[in-house]
């Protein structure tokens, strides 16, 4: 709930940096008090929002030499952790996993949730203007899935040039490459914004052996990767048209193709696979806004998101030939929203709207062909009162949802902020609501991974999850020092968990009857199967501390700490939430200096975290990672601006080299120390 920007160059160092600005393109542009939208649902300055958000600016992302969404979030936010896999990225925010975190692009939900692993390669980092992160439940404005928090990626489209072309390339070790090209055209109210991004990385290991089954001493060689390589292409096109100052339209489309790059099955060594995972997504949207004046507007949007993935064989396997493709899952999501923002009384903002959403899932391996719709109405009012030399801002809102499978549900929200001088005091309560996903309701899933069968059953008797989020925040801001302290509690009822059940003779007979395609050899290797169930309760408590100090002009230090205690209770037993982390911190130092038409930026950042908890596996040890990045900006050519960069990731070469075993999970996925180089090129008008 802290509102400090979390990178090395926070808003509090910007006052002094602004004193050195000139018209040269090498100068940084720092925003002292950025406009945000996620916390309140309407645009307002960061210091004015009663429901504050974390803001990660494009400038902060660039200063750290970051090319991916995963690195941007993890390096700057200690309460966030990620675990990559061939099925996407498992994201956690304040102890809660993907399905409790709503990811938006310009306020519209990003779909493509693969077994709760989000495919973050769909996010076009070349267009990111800022990333806004809202902690805690936010269902009153955003509906289902916003129990743990909201991540809203705000994109940018220039309106100042007739034609602009830019290119950015970043290369690192283990075949890591990100290349993006932008073409922007703007004239007489019409804008066209085109982006092509190619992203790739090789698979790699930090261990070359694994334990024999049932042994803690005997090992054998393996080619199983810790990190799964991939190749990804993203094409994005957006059009905007504004015939006058009152009316604006937009339409856009994103197409993404991604395929994994894993070692093939080898008869002489374990760890290979017969196929790659292939993903294709197509997302399009159309919308418009009519502004009656600066404080009154009506907007409407339609978004259609199609996501599919499956297996593309690169080894002859049974009846499958090299190049054969078998679809595993296909999703389609349609969302329509109409929202009005009005100033009905002085110093007040009222939001009313309606939202309709249709989710459809076809899963061959899960034996699903289901869909469900949700219709919602929401309203919120925010009012500011002057009180002596300070002010109070109060917000109250409520949302009504009618879900096809779970009928009616109300989610309220209330927050208040008292501001005086450099001090802000905030209190927030918000309710959360999450309808179980179609996979959790209907899955009848069987697959074989590296010779081991995997079985998951859905549960049509599941209840919706409901949460209550409370937070208190105290913040001091000045041009020299900023300190923010937040405490929160997030309590979730009827939490849906995938429970592992040990296989005995009776259940094995049942499973063989449910899945006759399972061979006798596979059945002999089956140790457990999974069933979705409602646990009694989830309980997440935490404290966040954010400190930023402007030591001298151009030099800033920041530190962010998150303590999270996340548990779930089934029956009478409390257990720590899977993949939760008790302590985590991020530290950053940033220096920026301009000499004529050359600028140097040096950024040192680190992430430190304690062990990661696993329910049925060995806990992963804690670690500390440090990265150094230098950026060199030149305005020396008549036709282009150049910005080369060079840095070192994982300076102290921290690697988790534990031998792989059936009882072992990981939290540190780096292959070791790597050199990173980049080049940005922007053509002049």
XYZ file of C-alpha atoms in Angstrom:
685
model
C 0.000 0.000 0.000
C 3.029 2.231 0.090
C 3.071 4.803 -2.654
C 6.788 5.299 -3.123
C 8.136 4.485 -6.572
C 10.300 1.458 -5.934
C 13.190 1.947 -8.336
C 16.491 3.680 -7.861
C 15.258 7.098 -9.054
C 12.183 7.972 -7.051
C 10.066 11.076 -7.217
C 12.010 12.574 -4.339
C 15.249 12.791 -6.275
C 13.495 14.399 -9.201
C 13.362 17.947 -7.810
C 17.117 18.356 -7.999
C 17.401 16.520 -11.309
C 14.876 18.869 -12.889
C 17.267 21.761 -12.160
C 19.709 20.282 -14.709
C 17.246 19.748 -17.554
C 17.931 21.185 -20.980
C 16.532 20.515 -24.413
C 19.041 17.773 -25.190
C 17.662 14.289 -25.757
C 20.255 12.862 -23.357
C 18.529 14.492 -20.367
C 16.216 12.369 -18.240
C 12.599 13.409 -17.829
C 11.471 12.829 -14.248
C 7.853 13.095 -13.123
C 7.513 14.486 -9.593
C 3.890 13.477 -9.041
C 2.642 11.128 -11.781
C -0.957 10.643 -12.797
C -2.373 7.225 -11.803
C -5.693 5.530 -12.459
C -5.741 2.051 -10.894
C -6.380 2.867 -7.236
C -9.492 5.013 -7.675
C -10.653 4.148 -11.191
C -10.071 7.670 -12.493
C -7.024 9.800 -13.294
C -5.558 11.751 -10.394
C -2.188 12.665 -8.991
C -0.403 9.987 -6.969
C -0.292 12.018 -3.746
C -4.063 12.676 -3.963
C -5.349 9.116 -4.161
C -6.950 7.711 -1.012
C -6.255 4.201 -2.310
C -2.581 4.507 -3.266
C -0.673 2.383 -5.730
C 2.946 1.538 -6.449
C 4.136 3.196 -9.655
C 6.980 1.786 -11.751
C 7.840 4.363 -14.391
C 9.346 3.689 -17.792
C 12.379 5.733 -16.723
C 13.007 3.521 -13.674
C 12.697 0.385 -15.825
C 15.162 1.727 -18.402
C 17.706 2.817 -15.802
C 18.019 -0.762 -14.556
C 18.504 -2.139 -18.073
C 15.347 -4.232 -17.811
C 13.862 -5.815 -20.949
C 11.165 -8.101 -19.499
C 8.085 -7.603 -17.349
C 9.260 -10.259 -14.887
C 12.525 -8.438 -14.140
C 10.762 -5.074 -13.817
C 8.389 -6.296 -11.127
C 10.749 -8.543 -9.155
C 13.690 -6.117 -9.020
C 11.528 -3.226 -7.839
C 8.879 -4.846 -5.624
C 9.962 -7.116 -2.736
C 6.401 -8.398 -2.178
C 6.394 -9.956 -5.663
C 8.059 -13.242 -6.633
C 8.033 -15.281 -9.837
C 8.833 -18.836 -10.870
C 9.293 -19.516 -14.610
C 8.289 -22.795 -16.270
C 7.393 -24.159 -19.683
C 3.744 -23.410 -18.840
C 4.286 -19.689 -18.226
C 5.271 -17.776 -15.105
C 3.934 -18.397 -11.612
C 3.436 -14.954 -10.057
C 2.891 -14.172 -6.361
C 1.926 -10.857 -4.761
C 1.875 -10.602 -0.958
C 1.814 -14.375 -0.641
C -1.089 -14.963 -3.038
C -0.717 -16.617 -6.442
C -1.703 -15.833 -10.027
C -5.409 -16.547 -9.782
C -5.784 -13.867 -7.079
C -3.918 -11.209 -9.085
C -5.737 -9.367 -11.844
C -3.411 -8.322 -14.673
C -4.750 -5.500 -16.844
C -3.493 -3.745 -19.959
C -4.907 -0.225 -20.007
C -7.647 -1.378 -17.644
C -8.650 -4.467 -19.682
C -8.006 -7.979 -18.339
C -5.164 -10.030 -19.822
C -6.277 -13.632 -20.282
C -4.299 -16.782 -20.907
C -4.026 -18.396 -17.513
C -2.367 -21.778 -17.996
C -2.820 -23.866 -14.846
C -2.395 -20.603 -12.903
C 0.836 -19.788 -14.774
C 0.499 -16.493 -16.653
C 2.157 -16.168 -20.065
C 3.806 -12.792 -19.448
C 5.495 -12.780 -22.861
C 2.221 -11.274 -24.131
C 3.064 -7.956 -22.436
C 4.594 -5.489 -24.880
C 7.350 -3.870 -22.808
C 8.329 -1.632 -25.728
C 5.107 0.349 -25.174
C 5.017 0.433 -21.376
C 4.599 3.965 -20.006
C 4.241 2.873 -16.401
C 3.159 -0.122 -14.328
C 0.662 0.523 -11.544
C 0.360 -2.052 -8.760
C -2.511 -2.027 -6.265
C -2.119 -4.240 -3.198
C -5.081 -6.067 -1.703
C -8.671 -6.751 -2.692
C -10.148 -4.478 -5.372
C -13.278 -6.324 -6.483
C -15.544 -3.291 -5.966
C -14.105 -1.792 -9.159
C -12.530 -4.750 -10.934
C -14.689 -7.751 -10.053
C -13.589 -11.373 -9.765
C -9.882 -12.318 -9.450
C -8.873 -9.044 -7.724
C -8.471 -10.582 -4.245
C -4.688 -10.306 -3.934
C -4.151 -7.168 -6.005
C -4.219 -5.525 -9.422
C -1.325 -4.960 -11.842
C -2.257 -2.442 -14.541
C 0.170 -1.951 -17.455
C -0.324 1.498 -18.967
C 0.960 1.842 -22.532
C 2.004 4.968 -24.378
C 1.404 6.412 -27.827
C 3.241 9.627 -28.839
C 1.252 12.534 -30.288
C 4.042 14.978 -31.057
C 5.661 13.724 -34.269
C 4.504 13.043 -37.793
C 6.599 9.877 -37.950
C 8.869 8.200 -35.451
C 11.013 5.055 -35.682
C 12.880 3.446 -32.795
C 14.701 0.211 -32.086
C 15.864 -1.413 -28.834
C 18.099 -4.497 -28.507
C 19.256 -6.264 -25.344
C 21.590 -9.287 -25.326
C 22.687 -11.361 -22.349
C 24.055 -14.807 -21.570
C 22.361 -18.174 -22.248
C 21.044 -16.951 -25.595
C 18.891 -14.226 -24.055
C 17.851 -11.667 -26.677
C 15.109 -9.052 -26.813
C 14.617 -6.984 -29.970
C 11.811 -4.474 -30.545
C 11.021 -2.060 -33.381
C 8.427 0.724 -33.163
C 6.851 2.753 -35.970
C 4.668 5.689 -34.865
C 2.643 7.957 -37.143
C 0.529 10.854 -35.912
C -1.184 13.556 -37.970
C -4.378 15.625 -37.644
C -5.781 13.610 -34.757
C -5.021 10.210 -36.324
C -2.405 7.926 -34.796
C -0.949 4.588 -35.871
C 1.395 2.691 -33.547
C 3.101 -0.506 -34.718
C 5.478 -2.715 -32.730
C 7.317 -5.936 -33.474
C 9.142 -7.677 -30.604
C 11.262 -10.815 -30.758
C 12.238 -12.420 -27.458
C 14.227 -15.593 -26.954
C 16.312 -17.481 -24.391
C 18.052 -20.859 -24.229
C 17.250 -23.598 -21.732
C 19.879 -24.038 -19.051
C 20.785 -26.164 -16.048
C 22.376 -25.356 -12.698
C 22.700 -29.078 -11.958
C 23.560 -31.976 -14.278
C 22.435 -34.879 -12.077
C 19.287 -35.990 -10.289
C 18.709 -38.505 -7.518
C 17.606 -42.009 -8.344
C 14.005 -42.674 -7.369
C 13.793 -43.537 -3.674
C 17.433 -42.660 -3.012
C 19.065 -39.685 -1.293
C 22.607 -40.714 -2.213
C 22.682 -42.343 -5.665
C 22.411 -40.055 -8.708
C 22.357 -40.304 -12.474
C 22.960 -37.701 -15.234
C 20.057 -35.628 -16.547
C 19.457 -33.017 -19.245
C 16.318 -31.635 -17.559
C 16.555 -27.814 -17.592
C 15.932 -25.620 -14.568
C 14.876 -22.827 -16.939
C 12.936 -23.644 -20.097
C 14.084 -21.839 -23.224
C 11.660 -20.271 -25.686
C 11.199 -18.159 -28.805
C 8.475 -15.521 -28.879
C 7.225 -13.027 -31.479
C 4.751 -10.267 -30.676
C 3.090 -8.004 -33.251
C 1.055 -5.088 -31.950
C -0.976 -2.527 -33.890
C -3.026 0.316 -32.420
C -5.024 3.082 -34.099
C -6.363 6.225 -32.449
C -8.547 8.997 -33.844
C -9.670 12.180 -32.134
C -11.815 14.391 -34.407
C -12.148 17.054 -31.701
C -11.267 17.735 -28.079
C -14.408 15.986 -26.816
C -14.285 12.683 -28.683
C -11.617 9.985 -29.083
C -11.645 6.455 -30.528
C -9.126 3.629 -30.334
C -8.755 0.162 -31.822
C -5.940 -2.306 -31.418
C -4.775 -5.852 -32.008
C -1.966 -7.977 -30.541
C -0.768 -11.296 -31.952
C 1.721 -13.449 -30.066
C 3.436 -16.685 -31.087
C 5.607 -18.550 -28.596
C 7.226 -21.975 -28.554
C 9.462 -23.600 -25.950
C 12.952 -24.863 -26.748
C 13.628 -27.883 -24.538
C 16.131 -30.743 -24.926
C 14.708 -33.689 -26.855
C 14.098 -37.131 -25.406
C 17.295 -39.180 -25.342
C 17.354 -42.905 -24.666
C 20.739 -42.606 -22.946
C 19.894 -39.851 -20.458
C 16.797 -38.629 -18.604
C 15.205 -35.179 -18.652
C 14.323 -34.700 -22.314
C 10.839 -34.228 -23.795
C 9.087 -35.462 -26.921
C 7.388 -32.168 -27.698
C 7.504 -28.406 -27.283
C 4.698 -26.265 -25.876
C 3.342 -23.896 -28.547
C 1.171 -20.878 -27.814
C -0.811 -18.554 -30.059
C -2.809 -15.582 -28.858
C -4.922 -12.950 -30.580
C -6.300 -10.026 -28.623
C -8.255 -7.126 -30.071
C -10.152 -4.234 -28.611
C -12.182 -1.229 -29.689
C -13.341 1.664 -27.574
C -14.083 5.328 -27.287
C -14.484 8.158 -24.823
C -16.637 11.260 -24.885
C -15.500 14.094 -22.633
C -18.208 16.560 -21.708
C -15.486 18.626 -20.024
C -12.284 18.053 -18.068
C -14.071 16.319 -15.177
C -17.006 14.559 -16.829
C -16.732 11.723 -19.352
C -18.325 8.509 -20.617
C -16.323 5.658 -22.100
C -17.059 2.255 -23.613
C -14.729 -0.636 -24.454
C -14.969 -4.118 -25.965
C -12.078 -6.583 -25.643
C -11.855 -10.062 -27.161
C -8.963 -12.266 -26.068
C -8.239 -15.654 -27.662
C -5.559 -17.894 -26.230
C -4.575 -21.427 -27.230
C -1.700 -23.765 -26.609
C -0.721 -27.348 -27.306
C 2.057 -29.819 -28.022
C 4.249 -29.689 -31.124
C 6.221 -32.926 -31.420
C 9.905 -32.882 -32.314
C 10.502 -36.583 -31.535
C 8.730 -39.530 -33.125
C 6.358 -40.685 -30.356
C 3.849 -43.484 -30.818
C 1.491 -42.371 -33.579
C 2.831 -38.778 -33.555
C 5.368 -37.611 -36.131
C 7.828 -34.742 -35.973
C 5.927 -31.494 -36.555
C 2.526 -32.839 -35.452
C 0.514 -30.439 -33.274
C -2.051 -31.488 -30.660
C -4.102 -28.737 -29.057
C -4.392 -28.889 -25.259
C -6.372 -25.803 -24.334
C -8.285 -22.996 -26.025
C -9.683 -19.988 -24.183
C -11.867 -17.104 -25.307
C -12.786 -14.130 -23.165
C -15.116 -11.319 -24.190
C -15.515 -8.237 -22.014
C -17.745 -5.192 -22.560
C -17.644 -2.214 -20.224
C -19.376 1.157 -20.064
C -18.195 3.629 -17.423
C -19.051 7.199 -16.557
C -16.903 9.574 -14.461
C -18.652 12.712 -13.183
C -18.118 15.656 -10.862
C -21.640 15.928 -9.488
C -20.626 18.079 -6.513
C -17.536 20.250 -5.932
C -14.382 18.321 -4.914
C -16.186 15.033 -5.552
C -15.821 12.318 -8.217
C -18.535 9.762 -8.925
C -17.987 6.617 -11.010
C -20.819 4.421 -12.278
C -20.610 1.591 -14.768
C -21.573 -1.833 -15.976
C -19.449 -4.756 -17.079
C -20.337 -7.978 -18.921
C -17.843 -10.808 -19.325
C -17.984 -14.214 -21.015
C -15.344 -16.887 -20.353
C -15.107 -19.994 -22.528
C -12.702 -22.901 -22.067
C -12.068 -25.883 -24.329
C -9.445 -28.261 -22.938
C -8.826 -31.530 -24.750
C -6.576 -32.962 -22.052
C -8.981 -31.768 -19.344
C -12.129 -32.963 -21.135
C -13.789 -29.515 -20.857
C -16.013 -27.529 -23.181
C -17.681 -24.991 -20.887
C -18.490 -21.289 -20.667
C -19.856 -18.877 -18.058
C -20.876 -15.218 -18.040
C -20.805 -12.525 -15.373
C -22.875 -9.299 -15.352
C -21.892 -6.516 -12.959
C -22.881 -2.990 -11.953
C -20.592 -0.768 -9.898
C -20.641 2.677 -8.306
C -18.095 4.683 -6.322
C -17.964 8.193 -4.898
C -14.860 10.046 -3.716
C -15.152 13.295 -1.755
C -12.546 15.733 -0.501
C -13.135 17.924 2.576
C -10.941 20.784 3.784
C -10.250 20.488 7.516
C -8.261 23.357 8.986
C -4.787 23.335 7.437
C -5.271 19.789 6.131
C -7.821 17.771 4.170
C -9.734 14.505 4.316
C -10.481 12.404 1.252
C -13.079 9.654 1.673
C -14.082 6.975 -0.826
C -17.027 4.548 -0.746
C -17.954 2.054 -3.442
C -19.899 -1.137 -4.091
C -20.171 -3.689 -6.885
C -22.984 -6.121 -7.655
C -22.095 -9.268 -9.622
C -24.409 -11.846 -11.082
C -22.405 -14.933 -12.057
C -23.977 -17.667 -14.159
C -22.798 -20.409 -11.776
C -22.828 -18.561 -8.442
C -25.738 -16.068 -8.586
C -25.487 -12.772 -6.660
C -22.591 -11.171 -4.832
C -21.876 -7.698 -3.389
C -18.368 -6.313 -2.750
C -18.030 -2.999 -0.883
C -15.040 -0.706 -0.413
C -14.260 2.220 1.917
C -11.117 4.299 2.366
C -10.143 7.557 4.026
C -7.007 9.715 3.837
C -6.003 12.597 6.087
C -3.351 14.918 4.659
C -1.496 17.723 6.416
C 1.784 19.173 5.221
C 4.147 16.389 4.216
C 2.156 13.711 6.061
C -0.553 11.372 4.688
C -2.466 8.917 6.869
C -4.637 6.293 5.146
C -7.047 3.542 6.182
C -8.647 1.099 3.742
C -11.188 -1.695 3.819
C -12.114 -3.589 0.683
C -13.896 -6.843 -0.023
C -12.831 -9.400 -2.602
C -14.750 -11.953 -4.643
C -13.510 -14.720 -6.901
C -15.631 -17.218 -8.795
C -13.861 -20.579 -9.254
C -12.421 -20.959 -12.728
C -13.847 -23.298 -15.321
C -10.825 -25.562 -14.897
C -11.366 -25.742 -11.123
C -15.003 -26.674 -11.682
C -14.826 -29.111 -14.581
C -11.281 -30.462 -15.043
C -10.940 -34.161 -15.814
C -7.250 -34.037 -16.617
C -4.723 -36.742 -17.453
C -1.247 -36.297 -18.914
C 2.202 -37.848 -18.738
C 5.234 -35.687 -17.981
C 8.652 -37.355 -18.253
C 7.032 -40.739 -17.826
C 5.055 -39.753 -14.720
C 1.235 -39.572 -14.936
C -0.536 -36.448 -13.668
C -4.251 -36.446 -12.786
C -6.440 -33.518 -11.694
C -10.187 -33.461 -11.005
C -12.412 -30.381 -10.903
C -15.171 -29.987 -8.349
C -18.631 -28.684 -9.282
C -19.515 -28.226 -5.604
C -16.947 -25.468 -5.056
C -18.057 -22.215 -3.423
C -16.838 -18.739 -4.476
C -13.913 -17.290 -2.579
C -14.543 -14.149 -0.520
C -12.011 -11.897 1.185
C -11.751 -8.954 3.577
C -8.732 -6.669 3.253
C -7.723 -4.080 5.877
C -4.737 -1.742 5.633
C -3.251 1.240 7.502
C -0.640 3.481 5.918
C 1.470 6.367 7.238
C 3.615 8.361 4.853
C 6.012 11.294 5.049
C 7.164 13.045 1.874
C 9.572 15.896 1.322
C 12.098 16.825 -1.341
C 14.882 15.108 0.653
C 13.333 12.098 2.382
C 10.307 9.870 1.943
C 9.223 7.148 4.354
C 6.124 4.978 4.061
C 4.942 2.264 6.442
C 1.987 -0.040 5.750
C 0.386 -2.862 7.687
C -2.296 -5.091 6.176
C -4.453 -8.160 6.779
C -6.123 -10.090 3.955
C -8.513 -12.856 5.085
C -9.980 -15.229 2.502
C -12.890 -17.589 3.097
C -13.570 -20.783 1.114
C -10.137 -20.654 -0.465
C -9.896 -22.971 -3.501
C -6.814 -25.183 -3.379
C -5.622 -28.129 -5.420
C -5.237 -30.841 -2.811
C -2.932 -33.802 -3.372
C -4.414 -37.166 -2.397
C -2.231 -40.251 -1.956
C -3.107 -43.199 -4.161
C -4.104 -46.500 -2.537
C -5.433 -49.677 -4.129
C -9.070 -48.514 -4.076
C -8.359 -45.082 -5.550
C -6.005 -46.581 -8.160
C -8.826 -48.777 -9.450
C -11.085 -45.722 -9.610
C -8.467 -43.710 -11.515
C -7.858 -46.506 -14.025
C -11.589 -46.598 -14.647
C -11.727 -42.820 -15.156
C -8.702 -42.836 -17.478
C -8.559 -46.135 -19.416
C -5.759 -44.701 -21.594
C -3.393 -44.919 -18.611
C -1.035 -47.892 -19.070
C -0.101 -50.371 -16.353
C 3.440 -48.990 -16.261
C 2.112 -45.434 -15.796
C -0.299 -46.582 -13.089
C 2.608 -48.161 -11.203
C 4.335 -44.749 -11.085
C 1.241 -42.864 -9.884
C 1.779 -41.724 -6.291
C -0.929 -39.062 -5.907
C -3.685 -37.266 -7.770
C -5.173 -33.781 -7.290
C -8.683 -32.556 -6.468
C -9.840 -28.942 -6.244
C -11.441 -28.208 -2.867
C -12.467 -25.273 -0.685
C -10.177 -24.964 2.314
C -11.541 -23.339 5.454
C -9.619 -20.089 5.284
C -6.641 -18.152 3.989
C -4.887 -15.586 6.138
C -2.220 -13.153 4.909
C -0.630 -10.550 7.173
C 2.162 -8.229 6.260
C 4.180 -5.066 6.777
C 5.841 -2.973 4.082
C 8.475 -0.296 4.653
C 9.681 2.005 1.887
C 12.448 4.575 2.306
C 13.947 6.916 -0.276
C 16.601 9.581 0.288
C 18.009 12.171 -2.097
C 21.643 12.288 -0.955
C 22.791 14.986 -3.408
C 21.649 16.202 -6.862
C 21.492 13.286 -9.266
C 22.100 10.588 -6.642
C 19.322 8.635 -4.935
C 19.163 5.691 -2.544
C 16.019 3.635 -1.945
C 15.195 0.558 0.097
C 11.968 -1.443 0.253
C 11.162 -4.241 2.685
C 8.188 -6.626 2.805
C 7.286 -9.023 5.587
C 4.549 -11.494 4.626
C 3.013 -14.258 6.713
C 0.662 -16.264 4.492
C -1.245 -19.332 5.716
C -4.158 -21.539 4.745
C -6.318 -23.680 7.008
C -7.976 -26.970 6.066
C -9.884 -28.602 8.882
C -7.929 -27.841 12.045
C -4.522 -27.618 10.419
C -2.761 -24.396 9.418
C -0.087 -24.616 6.715
C 2.048 -21.958 5.048
C 0.930 -20.981 1.580
C 2.849 -22.668 -1.224
C 5.774 -20.562 -2.528
C 5.277 -17.852 0.112
C 8.298 -15.841 1.323
C 8.519 -14.368 4.835
C 11.145 -11.627 4.266
C 12.165 -9.821 1.072
C 13.879 -6.527 0.293
C 14.985 -4.518 -2.726
C 17.753 -1.895 -2.623
C 18.735 0.527 -5.382
C 21.272 3.313 -5.890
C 21.013 5.488 -8.988
C 23.326 8.220 -10.305
C 22.647 10.400 -13.339
C 24.909 13.095 -14.782
C 24.834 15.142 -17.994
C 27.843 16.608 -19.809
C 26.670 18.570 -22.845
C 25.289 16.045 -25.326
C 26.348 12.992 -23.308
C 24.698 11.545 -20.201
C 25.789 8.746 -17.879
C 23.394 6.737 -15.739
C 24.680 4.155 -13.247
C 22.252 1.887 -11.399
C 23.102 -0.691 -8.738
C 20.184 -2.771 -7.492
C 19.753 -5.836 -5.339
C 17.088 -8.246 -4.179
C 17.392 -10.179 -0.922
C 14.858 -12.740 0.258
C 14.505 -15.490 2.858
C 13.647 -19.109 2.106
C 10.625 -20.008 -0.023
C 8.118 -22.374 1.605
C 6.793 -25.475 -0.143
C 4.029 -27.649 1.311
C 5.109 -31.117 0.184
C 8.661 -30.338 -0.865
C 11.934 -29.181 0.583
C 11.988 -25.400 1.196
C 14.161 -23.425 -1.217
C 16.994 -21.457 0.443
C 17.105 -17.676 0.514
C 19.467 -15.620 -1.607
C 20.768 -12.172 -2.475
C 21.152 -10.964 -6.066
C 22.928 -7.784 -7.165
C 22.914 -6.207 -10.628
C 24.812 -3.284 -12.137
C 23.738 -1.376 -15.236
C 25.280 1.654 -16.967
C 23.505 3.604 -19.695
C 25.255 6.068 -22.013
C 23.073 8.551 -23.924
C 24.423 10.417 -26.953
C 22.921 13.239 -28.983
C 25.822 13.491 -31.416
C 24.317 12.425 -34.767
C 22.141 14.570 -36.997
C 19.765 11.725 -37.773
C 19.514 9.656 -34.580
C 19.825 9.460 -30.803
C 21.960 6.580 -29.484
C 21.781 4.931 -26.068
C 24.132 1.972 -25.564
C 24.145 0.172 -22.223
C 26.329 -2.393 -20.514
C 25.848 -4.164 -17.223
C 26.394 -7.259 -15.123
C 23.561 -9.426 -13.832
C 24.127 -11.421 -10.642
C 27.437 -9.754 -9.790
C 28.361 -12.250 -7.056
C 27.430 -15.331 -9.120
C 24.709 -16.693 -6.794
C 23.357 -20.029 -8.091
C 21.184 -22.763 -6.583
C 23.212 -25.861 -7.469
C 21.246 -28.405 -5.434
C 20.824 -31.712 -7.245
C 17.312 -32.192 -8.598
C 15.024 -34.634 -6.840
C 11.327 -35.451 -6.597
C 11.223 -33.604 -3.249
C 12.961 -30.432 -4.358
C 11.717 -27.081 -5.639
C 13.563 -23.897 -6.525
C 13.245 -20.141 -5.955
C 16.471 -18.915 -7.561
C 16.533 -19.470 -11.325
C 19.603 -17.532 -12.450
C 22.374 -19.469 -14.269
C 25.028 -17.241 -12.699
C 26.914 -14.064 -13.511
C 26.163 -12.692 -16.990
C 27.200 -9.686 -19.048
C 24.294 -7.704 -20.536
C 24.619 -5.230 -23.396
C 21.987 -3.172 -25.146
C 21.465 -0.472 -27.738
C 18.555 1.883 -28.277
C 18.275 3.881 -31.461
C 15.690 6.562 -32.161
C 15.556 8.399 -35.476
C 15.149 12.158 -35.371
C 12.294 13.895 -37.150
